[in-house]
PDB file of C-alpha atoms in Angstrom:
ATOM      1  CA  UNK A1047      35.437  46.367  21.916  1.00 52.00           C
ATOM      2  CA  UNK A1048      37.778  48.401  19.744  1.00 56.00           C
ATOM      3  CA  UNK A1049      37.225  48.121  16.020  1.00 52.00           C
ATOM      4  CA  UNK A1050      39.978  49.258  13.654  1.00 56.00           C
ATOM      5  CA  UNK A1051      38.359  52.299  12.038  1.00 60.00           C
ATOM      6  CA  UNK A1052      40.293  52.276   8.793  1.00 69.00           C
ATOM      7  CA  UNK A1053      40.991  48.801   7.453  1.00 74.00           C
ATOM      8  CA  UNK A1054      37.627  47.027   7.776  1.00 75.00           C
ATOM      9  CA  UNK A1055      34.602  47.269   5.530  1.00 78.00           C
ATOM     10  CA  UNK A1056      31.250  48.065   7.165  1.00 76.00           C
ATOM     11  CA  UNK A1057      30.139  44.483   6.463  1.00 77.00           C
ATOM     12  CA  UNK A1058      33.147  43.008   8.305  1.00 73.00           C
ATOM     13  CA  UNK A1059      32.396  45.248  11.293  1.00 68.00           C
ATOM     14  CA  UNK A1060      28.841  43.974  11.761  1.00 71.00           C
ATOM     15  CA  UNK A1061      29.327  40.309  10.810  1.00 70.00           C
ATOM     16  CA  UNK A1062      28.450  38.057  13.731  1.00 65.00           C
ATOM     17  CA  UNK A1063      27.185  40.923  15.879  1.00 64.00           C
ATOM     18  CA  UNK A1064      23.446  40.399  15.451  1.00 66.00           C
ATOM     19  CA  UNK A1065      21.380  39.496  18.500  1.00 64.00           C
ATOM     20  CA  UNK A1066      21.871  35.764  17.837  1.00 63.00           C
ATOM     21  CA  UNK A1067      25.613  36.140  17.006  1.00 67.00           C
ATOM     22  CA  UNK A1068      25.136  33.874  14.016  1.00 70.00           C
ATOM     23  CA  UNK A1069      23.483  36.039  11.359  1.00 67.00           C
ATOM     24  CA  UNK A1070      21.007  34.277   9.087  1.00 81.00           C
ATOM     25  CA  UNK A1071      22.588  30.807   9.470  1.00 86.00           C
ATOM     26  CA  UNK A1072      19.673  29.406  11.460  1.00 89.00           C
ATOM     27  CA  UNK A1073      17.125  30.649   8.930  1.00 91.00           C
ATOM     28  CA  UNK A1074      19.053  29.210   5.977  1.00 93.00           C
ATOM     29  CA  UNK A1075      19.724  25.848   7.610  1.00 95.00           C
ATOM     30  CA  UNK A1076      16.008  25.554   8.423  1.00 96.00           C
ATOM     31  CA  UNK A1077      15.128  26.155   4.754  1.00 96.00           C
ATOM     32  CA  UNK A1078      17.895  23.940   3.331  1.00 97.00           C
ATOM     33  CA  UNK A1079      16.935  20.981   5.543  1.00 97.00           C
ATOM     34  CA  UNK A1080      13.253  21.610   4.734  1.00 97.00           C
ATOM     35  CA  UNK A1081      13.946  21.257   0.991  1.00 97.00           C
ATOM     36  CA  UNK A1082      16.061  18.140   1.591  1.00 98.00           C
ATOM     37  CA  UNK A1083      13.334  16.669   3.818  1.00 98.00           C
ATOM     38  CA  UNK A1084      10.706  16.656   1.043  1.00 97.00           C
ATOM     39  CA  UNK A1085      12.235  13.817  -1.073  1.00 98.00           C
ATOM     40  CA  UNK A1086      14.082  12.148   1.837  1.00 98.00           C
ATOM     41  CA  UNK A1087      10.988  11.911   4.069  1.00 98.00           C
ATOM     42  CA  UNK A1088       8.911  10.644   1.134  1.00 97.00           C
ATOM     43  CA  UNK A1089      11.450   7.806   0.865  1.00 98.00           C
ATOM     44  CA  UNK A1090      11.457   7.269   4.652  1.00 97.00           C
ATOM     45  CA  UNK A1091       7.646   7.039   4.841  1.00 96.00           C
ATOM     46  CA  UNK A1092       7.612   4.666   1.861  1.00 95.00           C
ATOM     47  CA  UNK A1093      10.249   2.469   3.515  1.00 96.00           C
ATOM     48  CA  UNK A1094       8.423   2.311   6.863  1.00 95.00           C
ATOM     49  CA  UNK A1095       4.968   1.639   5.348  1.00 93.00           C
ATOM     50  CA  UNK A1096       6.452  -1.001   3.032  1.00 93.00           C
ATOM     51  CA  UNK A1097       7.947  -2.844   6.025  1.00 95.00           C
ATOM     52  CA  UNK A1098       5.011  -2.494   8.438  1.00 89.00           C
ATOM     53  CA  UNK A1099       4.204  -6.197   8.612  1.00 87.00           C
ATOM     54  CA  UNK A1100       7.691  -7.364   7.650  1.00 93.00           C
ATOM     55  CA  UNK A1101       9.962  -9.712   9.538  1.00 95.00           C
ATOM     56  CA  UNK A1102      13.355  -8.537  10.810  1.00 96.00           C
ATOM     57  CA  UNK A1103      15.099 -10.566   8.086  1.00 96.00           C
ATOM     58  CA  UNK A1104      13.150  -8.688   5.386  1.00 96.00           C
ATOM     59  CA  UNK A1105      14.083  -5.280   6.856  1.00 97.00           C
ATOM     60  CA  UNK A1106      17.759  -6.282   7.032  1.00 97.00           C
ATOM     61  CA  UNK A1107      17.638  -7.567   3.443  1.00 97.00           C
ATOM     62  CA  UNK A1108      16.328  -4.175   2.254  1.00 97.00           C
ATOM     63  CA  UNK A1109      19.011  -2.325   4.212  1.00 97.00           C
ATOM     64  CA  UNK A1110      21.750  -4.389   2.553  1.00 97.00           C
ATOM     65  CA  UNK A1111      21.455  -2.126  -0.476  1.00 97.00           C
ATOM     66  CA  UNK A1112      23.800   0.816   0.171  1.00 96.00           C
ATOM     67  CA  UNK A1113      21.543   3.361  -1.587  1.00 98.00           C
ATOM     68  CA  UNK A1114      18.620   2.438   0.679  1.00 98.00           C
ATOM     69  CA  UNK A1115      20.729   2.675   3.847  1.00 98.00           C
ATOM     70  CA  UNK A1116      22.344   5.948   2.742  1.00 98.00           C
ATOM     71  CA  UNK A1117      19.052   7.623   1.756  1.00 98.00           C
ATOM     72  CA  UNK A1118      17.592   6.694   5.155  1.00 98.00           C
ATOM     73  CA  UNK A1119      20.627   7.978   7.092  1.00 98.00           C
ATOM     74  CA  UNK A1120      20.685  11.222   5.084  1.00 98.00           C
ATOM     75  CA  UNK A1121      16.956  11.595   5.754  1.00 98.00           C
ATOM     76  CA  UNK A1122      17.512  11.097   9.491  1.00 98.00           C
ATOM     77  CA  UNK A1123      20.373  13.640   9.523  1.00 98.00           C
ATOM     78  CA  UNK A1124      18.322  16.259   7.684  1.00 98.00           C
ATOM     79  CA  UNK A1125      15.104  15.638   9.633  1.00 98.00           C
ATOM     80  CA  UNK A1126      16.696  15.577  13.100  1.00 98.00           C
ATOM     81  CA  UNK A1127      18.695  18.746  12.374  1.00 98.00           C
ATOM     82  CA  UNK A1128      15.533  20.455  11.062  1.00 98.00           C
ATOM     83  CA  UNK A1129      13.722  19.282  14.203  1.00 97.00           C
ATOM     84  CA  UNK A1130      16.447  20.673  16.463  1.00 97.00           C
ATOM     85  CA  UNK A1131      16.356  24.059  14.685  1.00 97.00           C
ATOM     86  CA  UNK A1132      12.564  24.171  14.837  1.00 97.00           C
ATOM     87  CA  UNK A1133      12.216  23.370  18.536  1.00 97.00           C
ATOM     88  CA  UNK A1134      14.966  25.899  19.307  1.00 96.00           C
ATOM     89  CA  UNK A1135      12.677  28.636  17.920  1.00 95.00           C
ATOM     90  CA  UNK A1136       9.764  27.357  20.037  1.00 96.00           C
ATOM     91  CA  UNK A1137      11.952  27.334  23.180  1.00 96.00           C
ATOM     92  CA  UNK A1138      13.227  30.859  22.498  1.00 92.00           C
ATOM     93  CA  UNK A1139       9.646  32.046  21.984  1.00 91.00           C
ATOM     94  CA  UNK A1140       8.199  30.658  25.213  1.00 91.00           C
ATOM     95  CA  UNK A1141      10.994  30.237  27.784  1.00 92.00           C
ATOM     96  CA  UNK A1142      12.515  33.448  29.056  1.00 89.00           C
ATOM     97  CA  UNK A1143      14.421  32.765  32.276  1.00 91.00           C
ATOM     98  CA  UNK A1144      18.096  32.051  31.709  1.00 92.00           C
ATOM     99  CA  UNK A1145      18.273  28.702  33.516  1.00 94.00           C
ATOM    100  CA  UNK A1146      15.195  27.043  31.986  1.00 95.00           C
ATOM    101  CA  UNK A1147      15.918  28.450  28.528  1.00 95.00           C
ATOM    102  CA  UNK A1148      19.516  27.288  28.328  1.00 94.00           C
ATOM    103  CA  UNK A1149      18.714  23.912  29.898  1.00 97.00           C
ATOM    104  CA  UNK A1150      15.960  23.395  27.327  1.00 97.00           C
ATOM    105  CA  UNK A1151      18.219  24.496  24.453  1.00 96.00           C
ATOM    106  CA  UNK A1152      20.945  22.082  25.557  1.00 97.00           C
ATOM    107  CA  UNK A1153      18.456  19.234  26.088  1.00 98.00           C
ATOM    108  CA  UNK A1154      16.992  19.882  22.633  1.00 98.00           C
ATOM    109  CA  UNK A1155      20.397  19.392  20.989  1.00 97.00           C
ATOM    110  CA  UNK A1156      21.125  16.330  23.151  1.00 98.00           C
ATOM    111  CA  UNK A1157      17.800  14.671  22.249  1.00 98.00           C
ATOM    112  CA  UNK A1158      17.998  15.389  18.497  1.00 98.00           C
ATOM    113  CA  UNK A1159      21.621  14.246  18.146  1.00 98.00           C
ATOM    114  CA  UNK A1160      20.980  11.137  20.298  1.00 98.00           C
ATOM    115  CA  UNK A1161      17.966  10.198  18.162  1.00 98.00           C
ATOM    116  CA  UNK A1162      20.159  10.510  15.081  1.00 98.00           C
ATOM    117  CA  UNK A1163      23.020   8.515  16.620  1.00 98.00           C
ATOM    118  CA  UNK A1164      20.798   5.617  17.735  1.00 98.00           C
ATOM    119  CA  UNK A1165      18.827   5.329  14.481  1.00 98.00           C
ATOM    120  CA  UNK A1166      21.836   5.807  12.162  1.00 98.00           C
ATOM    121  CA  UNK A1167      23.868   3.253  14.148  1.00 98.00           C
ATOM    122  CA  UNK A1168      20.972   0.767  13.980  1.00 98.00           C
ATOM    123  CA  UNK A1169      20.730   1.137  10.192  1.00 98.00           C
ATOM    124  CA  UNK A1170      24.504   0.756   9.703  1.00 98.00           C
ATOM    125  CA  UNK A1171      24.585  -2.285  11.965  1.00 97.00           C
ATOM    126  CA  UNK A1172      21.874  -3.982   9.889  1.00 97.00           C
ATOM    127  CA  UNK A1173      23.310  -2.799   6.573  1.00 97.00           C
ATOM    128  CA  UNK A1174      26.717  -4.312   7.411  1.00 96.00           C
ATOM    129  CA  UNK A1175      25.236  -7.473   8.948  1.00 90.00           C
ATOM    130  CA  UNK A1176      25.953 -10.627   6.917  1.00 81.00           C
TER     131      UNK A1176
ATOM    132  CA  UNK B 924      18.320  35.122  22.518  1.00 46.00           C
ATOM    133  CA  UNK B 925      17.945  38.372  24.480  1.00 51.00           C
ATOM    134  CA  UNK B 926      17.036  37.994  28.142  1.00 54.00           C
ATOM    135  CA  UNK B 927      13.569  39.344  28.889  1.00 55.00           C
ATOM    136  CA  UNK B 928      13.866  41.509  32.002  1.00 58.00           C
ATOM    137  CA  UNK B 929      10.888  42.109  34.293  1.00 56.00           C
ATOM    138  CA  UNK B 930       9.226  45.345  33.274  1.00 55.00           C
ATOM    139  CA  UNK B 931      10.151  48.325  35.462  1.00 62.00           C
ATOM    140  CA  UNK B 932       6.512  49.340  35.384  1.00 70.00           C
ATOM    141  CA  UNK B 933       4.158  46.351  35.593  1.00 69.00           C
ATOM    142  CA  UNK B 934       1.313  48.558  34.338  1.00 75.00           C
ATOM    143  CA  UNK B 935       3.039  48.829  30.963  1.00 76.00           C
ATOM    144  CA  UNK B 936       0.729  47.471  28.249  1.00 75.00           C
ATOM    145  CA  UNK B 937       1.667  44.156  26.633  1.00 75.00           C
ATOM    146  CA  UNK B 938       1.500  43.595  22.904  1.00 76.00           C
ATOM    147  CA  UNK B 939      -1.720  41.783  21.973  1.00 75.00           C
ATOM    148  CA  UNK B 940      -1.513  37.994  21.707  1.00 75.00           C
ATOM    149  CA  UNK B 941      -3.758  35.076  20.690  1.00 74.00           C
ATOM    150  CA  UNK B 942      -6.631  35.739  23.094  1.00 75.00           C
ATOM    151  CA  UNK B 943      -7.189  39.247  21.651  1.00 79.00           C
ATOM    152  CA  UNK B 944      -7.929  38.172  18.086  1.00 80.00           C
ATOM    153  CA  UNK B 945     -10.976  36.457  16.627  1.00 82.00           C
ATOM    154  CA  UNK B 946      -9.807  33.003  15.459  1.00 82.00           C
ATOM    155  CA  UNK B 947      -9.222  32.851  11.709  1.00 86.00           C
ATOM    156  CA  UNK B 948      -8.357  29.878   9.516  1.00 89.00           C
ATOM    157  CA  UNK B 949      -4.979  31.317   8.471  1.00 88.00           C
ATOM    158  CA  UNK B 950      -4.065  31.905  12.139  1.00 90.00           C
ATOM    159  CA  UNK B 951      -5.249  28.417  13.159  1.00 91.00           C
ATOM    160  CA  UNK B 952      -3.175  26.896  10.343  1.00 93.00           C
ATOM    161  CA  UNK B 953      -0.110  28.827  11.475  1.00 92.00           C
ATOM    162  CA  UNK B 954      -0.588  27.357  14.965  1.00 93.00           C
ATOM    163  CA  UNK B 955      -1.196  23.929  13.392  1.00 95.00           C
ATOM    164  CA  UNK B 956       2.132  24.176  11.552  1.00 96.00           C
ATOM    165  CA  UNK B 957       3.978  24.733  14.840  1.00 96.00           C
ATOM    166  CA  UNK B 958       1.873  22.138  16.675  1.00 97.00           C
ATOM    167  CA  UNK B 959       2.501  19.449  14.040  1.00 97.00           C
ATOM    168  CA  UNK B 960       6.219  20.329  14.166  1.00 97.00           C
ATOM    169  CA  UNK B 961       6.289  19.752  17.937  1.00 98.00           C
ATOM    170  CA  UNK B 962       4.203  16.563  17.553  1.00 98.00           C
ATOM    171  CA  UNK B 963       6.630  15.252  14.917  1.00 98.00           C
ATOM    172  CA  UNK B 964       9.520  15.920  17.321  1.00 98.00           C
ATOM    173  CA  UNK B 965       7.841  13.734  19.938  1.00 97.00           C
ATOM    174  CA  UNK B 966       6.677  11.161  17.404  1.00 97.00           C
ATOM    175  CA  UNK B 967      10.151  10.738  15.949  1.00 97.00           C
ATOM    176  CA  UNK B 968      11.035   8.570  18.972  1.00 97.00           C
ATOM    177  CA  UNK B 969       8.731   5.914  17.448  1.00 97.00           C
ATOM    178  CA  UNK B 970      10.917   5.872  14.325  1.00 97.00           C
ATOM    179  CA  UNK B 971      14.080   5.570  16.447  1.00 98.00           C
ATOM    180  CA  UNK B 972      12.412   2.788  18.469  1.00 98.00           C
ATOM    181  CA  UNK B 973      11.479   0.907  15.279  1.00 98.00           C
ATOM    182  CA  UNK B 974      15.006   1.076  13.787  1.00 98.00           C
ATOM    183  CA  UNK B 975      16.663   0.237  17.131  1.00 98.00           C
ATOM    184  CA  UNK B 976      14.337  -2.756  17.593  1.00 97.00           C
ATOM    185  CA  UNK B 977      15.138  -4.038  14.103  1.00 97.00           C
ATOM    186  CA  UNK B 978      18.840  -3.826  14.953  1.00 97.00           C
ATOM    187  CA  UNK B 979      18.247  -5.584  18.298  1.00 96.00           C
ATOM    188  CA  UNK B 980      16.719  -9.058  17.898  1.00 95.00           C
ATOM    189  CA  UNK B 981      13.994 -11.024  16.107  1.00 96.00           C
ATOM    190  CA  UNK B 982      11.805 -11.378  19.190  1.00 96.00           C
ATOM    191  CA  UNK B 983      12.010  -7.684  20.159  1.00 97.00           C
ATOM    192  CA  UNK B 984      11.337  -6.524  16.586  1.00 97.00           C
ATOM    193  CA  UNK B 985       8.297  -8.843  16.376  1.00 96.00           C
ATOM    194  CA  UNK B 986       6.997  -7.213  19.577  1.00 97.00           C
ATOM    195  CA  UNK B 987       7.387  -3.681  18.143  1.00 97.00           C
ATOM    196  CA  UNK B 988       5.854  -4.750  14.817  1.00 96.00           C
ATOM    197  CA  UNK B 989       2.911  -6.260  16.721  1.00 96.00           C
ATOM    198  CA  UNK B 990       2.366  -2.876  18.412  1.00 96.00           C
ATOM    199  CA  UNK B 991       2.292  -1.045  15.070  1.00 95.00           C
ATOM    200  CA  UNK B 992       0.055  -3.736  13.537  1.00 93.00           C
ATOM    201  CA  UNK B 993      -2.452  -3.391  16.392  1.00 95.00           C
ATOM    202  CA  UNK B 994      -5.325  -0.965  15.616  1.00 95.00           C
ATOM    203  CA  UNK B 995      -4.029   1.458  18.268  1.00 96.00           C
ATOM    204  CA  UNK B 996      -0.539   1.470  16.765  1.00 96.00           C
ATOM    205  CA  UNK B 997      -2.036   1.976  13.302  1.00 94.00           C
ATOM    206  CA  UNK B 998      -4.000   5.016  14.509  1.00 96.00           C
ATOM    207  CA  UNK B 999      -0.833   6.484  16.058  1.00 96.00           C
ATOM    208  CA  UNK B1000       1.067   5.913  12.784  1.00 95.00           C
ATOM    209  CA  UNK B1001      -1.784   7.386  10.738  1.00 96.00           C
ATOM    210  CA  UNK B1002      -1.791  10.524  12.922  1.00 97.00           C
ATOM    211  CA  UNK B1003       2.006  10.743  12.759  1.00 97.00           C
ATOM    212  CA  UNK B1004       1.833  10.447   8.963  1.00 97.00           C
ATOM    213  CA  UNK B1005      -0.903  13.103   8.731  1.00 97.00           C
ATOM    214  CA  UNK B1006       1.162  15.495  10.899  1.00 98.00           C
ATOM    215  CA  UNK B1007       4.178  14.941   8.622  1.00 98.00           C
ATOM    216  CA  UNK B1008       2.212  15.617   5.420  1.00 98.00           C
ATOM    217  CA  UNK B1009       0.467  18.621   6.985  1.00 97.00           C
ATOM    218  CA  UNK B1010       3.809  20.069   8.119  1.00 98.00           C
ATOM    219  CA  UNK B1011       5.388  19.366   4.697  1.00 98.00           C
ATOM    220  CA  UNK B1012       2.553  21.127   2.813  1.00 97.00           C
ATOM    221  CA  UNK B1013       2.767  23.995   5.316  1.00 97.00           C
ATOM    222  CA  UNK B1014       6.489  24.160   4.579  1.00 97.00           C
ATOM    223  CA  UNK B1015       5.794  24.457   0.840  1.00 96.00           C
ATOM    224  CA  UNK B1016       3.350  27.285   1.669  1.00 96.00           C
ATOM    225  CA  UNK B1017       6.146  29.038   3.547  1.00 95.00           C
ATOM    226  CA  UNK B1018       8.546  28.502   0.618  1.00 95.00           C
ATOM    227  CA  UNK B1019       6.084  30.307  -1.658  1.00 96.00           C
ATOM    228  CA  UNK B1020       5.959  33.200   0.831  1.00 95.00           C
ATOM    229  CA  UNK B1021       9.782  33.139   1.152  1.00 94.00           C
ATOM    230  CA  UNK B1022       9.935  33.713  -2.619  1.00 94.00           C
ATOM    231  CA  UNK B1023       7.833  36.840  -2.092  1.00 95.00           C
ATOM    232  CA  UNK B1024       4.760  35.290  -3.739  1.00 94.00           C
ATOM    233  CA  UNK B1025       1.199  34.536  -2.633  1.00 93.00           C
ATOM    234  CA  UNK B1026       0.550  37.404  -0.233  1.00 93.00           C
ATOM    235  CA  UNK B1027      -2.797  38.385  -1.777  1.00 94.00           C
ATOM    236  CA  UNK B1028      -5.470  37.684   0.866  1.00 92.00           C
ATOM    237  CA  UNK B1029      -7.501  35.477  -1.487  1.00 93.00           C
ATOM    238  CA  UNK B1030      -4.325  33.475  -2.309  1.00 94.00           C
ATOM    239  CA  UNK B1031      -3.483  33.069   1.399  1.00 93.00           C
ATOM    240  CA  UNK B1032      -7.015  31.824   2.086  1.00 94.00           C
ATOM    241  CA  UNK B1033      -6.817  29.422  -0.852  1.00 94.00           C
ATOM    242  CA  UNK B1034      -3.429  28.075   0.247  1.00 95.00           C
ATOM    243  CA  UNK B1035      -4.430  27.399   3.873  1.00 95.00           C
ATOM    244  CA  UNK B1036      -7.512  25.496   2.678  1.00 95.00           C
ATOM    245  CA  UNK B1037      -5.410  23.505   0.203  1.00 96.00           C
ATOM    246  CA  UNK B1038      -2.959  22.765   3.055  1.00 96.00           C
ATOM    247  CA  UNK B1039      -5.659  21.380   5.371  1.00 96.00           C
ATOM    248  CA  UNK B1040      -7.711  19.470   2.784  1.00 97.00           C
ATOM    249  CA  UNK B1041      -4.598  18.315   0.906  1.00 97.00           C
ATOM    250  CA  UNK B1042      -3.004  16.848   4.030  1.00 97.00           C
ATOM    251  CA  UNK B1043      -6.121  14.811   4.880  1.00 97.00           C
ATOM    252  CA  UNK B1044      -6.699  13.644   1.279  1.00 98.00           C
ATOM    253  CA  UNK B1045      -3.026  12.738   0.695  1.00 97.00           C
ATOM    254  CA  UNK B1046      -2.764  10.785   3.953  1.00 97.00           C
ATOM    255  CA  UNK B1047      -5.950   8.775   3.263  1.00 97.00           C
ATOM    256  CA  UNK B1048      -4.822   8.189  -0.342  1.00 97.00           C
ATOM    257  CA  UNK B1049      -1.364   6.983   0.756  1.00 96.00           C
ATOM    258  CA  UNK B1050      -2.835   4.564   3.298  1.00 94.00           C
ATOM    259  CA  UNK B1051      -5.467   3.364   0.845  1.00 94.00           C
ATOM    260  CA  UNK B1052      -2.694   2.544  -1.639  1.00 93.00           C
ATOM    261  CA  UNK B1053      -0.598   0.922   1.118  1.00 91.00           C
ATOM    262  CA  UNK B1054      -3.529  -1.259   2.269  1.00 89.00           C
ATOM    263  CA  UNK B1055      -4.332  -2.036  -1.372  1.00 87.00           C
ATOM    264  CA  UNK B1056      -0.799  -3.213  -2.124  1.00 83.00           C
ATOM    265  CA  UNK B1057      -0.153  -4.965   1.195  1.00 72.00           C
ATOM    266  CA  UNK B1058      -3.306  -5.526   3.250  1.00 61.00           C
TER     267      UNK B1058
END
């Protein structure tokens, strides 16, 4: 690759050329979602424990409040993204052959995003239900 | 993301790993942080199942609720909850280290003990309150 020697700063030349091609993004996203998870998961756990013996009508009634539904969906988004980032590190640590590693990395993203889609859709469906 | 290529010389020494070191609490807690993270990944399907069932139908949700109300389901939930609290406290420990603090050996030892004991105490406390409010 030819890099213009004169017009670019040293920072511009190396940006995106680390071994992961994404700089410190992964590290920062892991930390940002971790901070977000602390209050959001506290709310999630409280919601689930509160509704352990509840009927379906009671769960739907709670989800009718937009703040409740939104806090849960934001919690799911943050937690599932954090989960995806975390398992990616585990996969990269232990799987070294190209085929198994990339299959596992792709499956990891598919599972985490599917979990989010199913749970977020379920909450919205109940929140909007009459 | 670099591909690990087979070593040209198989006699080349490998860097020491887990089996070389005497087990220490700080090392065990580091493994526990990763293990609880993986367990939470697997356990999260229970949360998805619960929300999906509630969106499905009365009869199916009652079935799922009956599972979680059964003693076996309660034990699974309790373990899931402990793993979450343990991983969260471990995360706070890592935040302190990310800030460049708490690297003194005595502080590290204190923090890993607080992580382990705190996770057990907090989980029991939370469930005691939950059973107290709604038995």
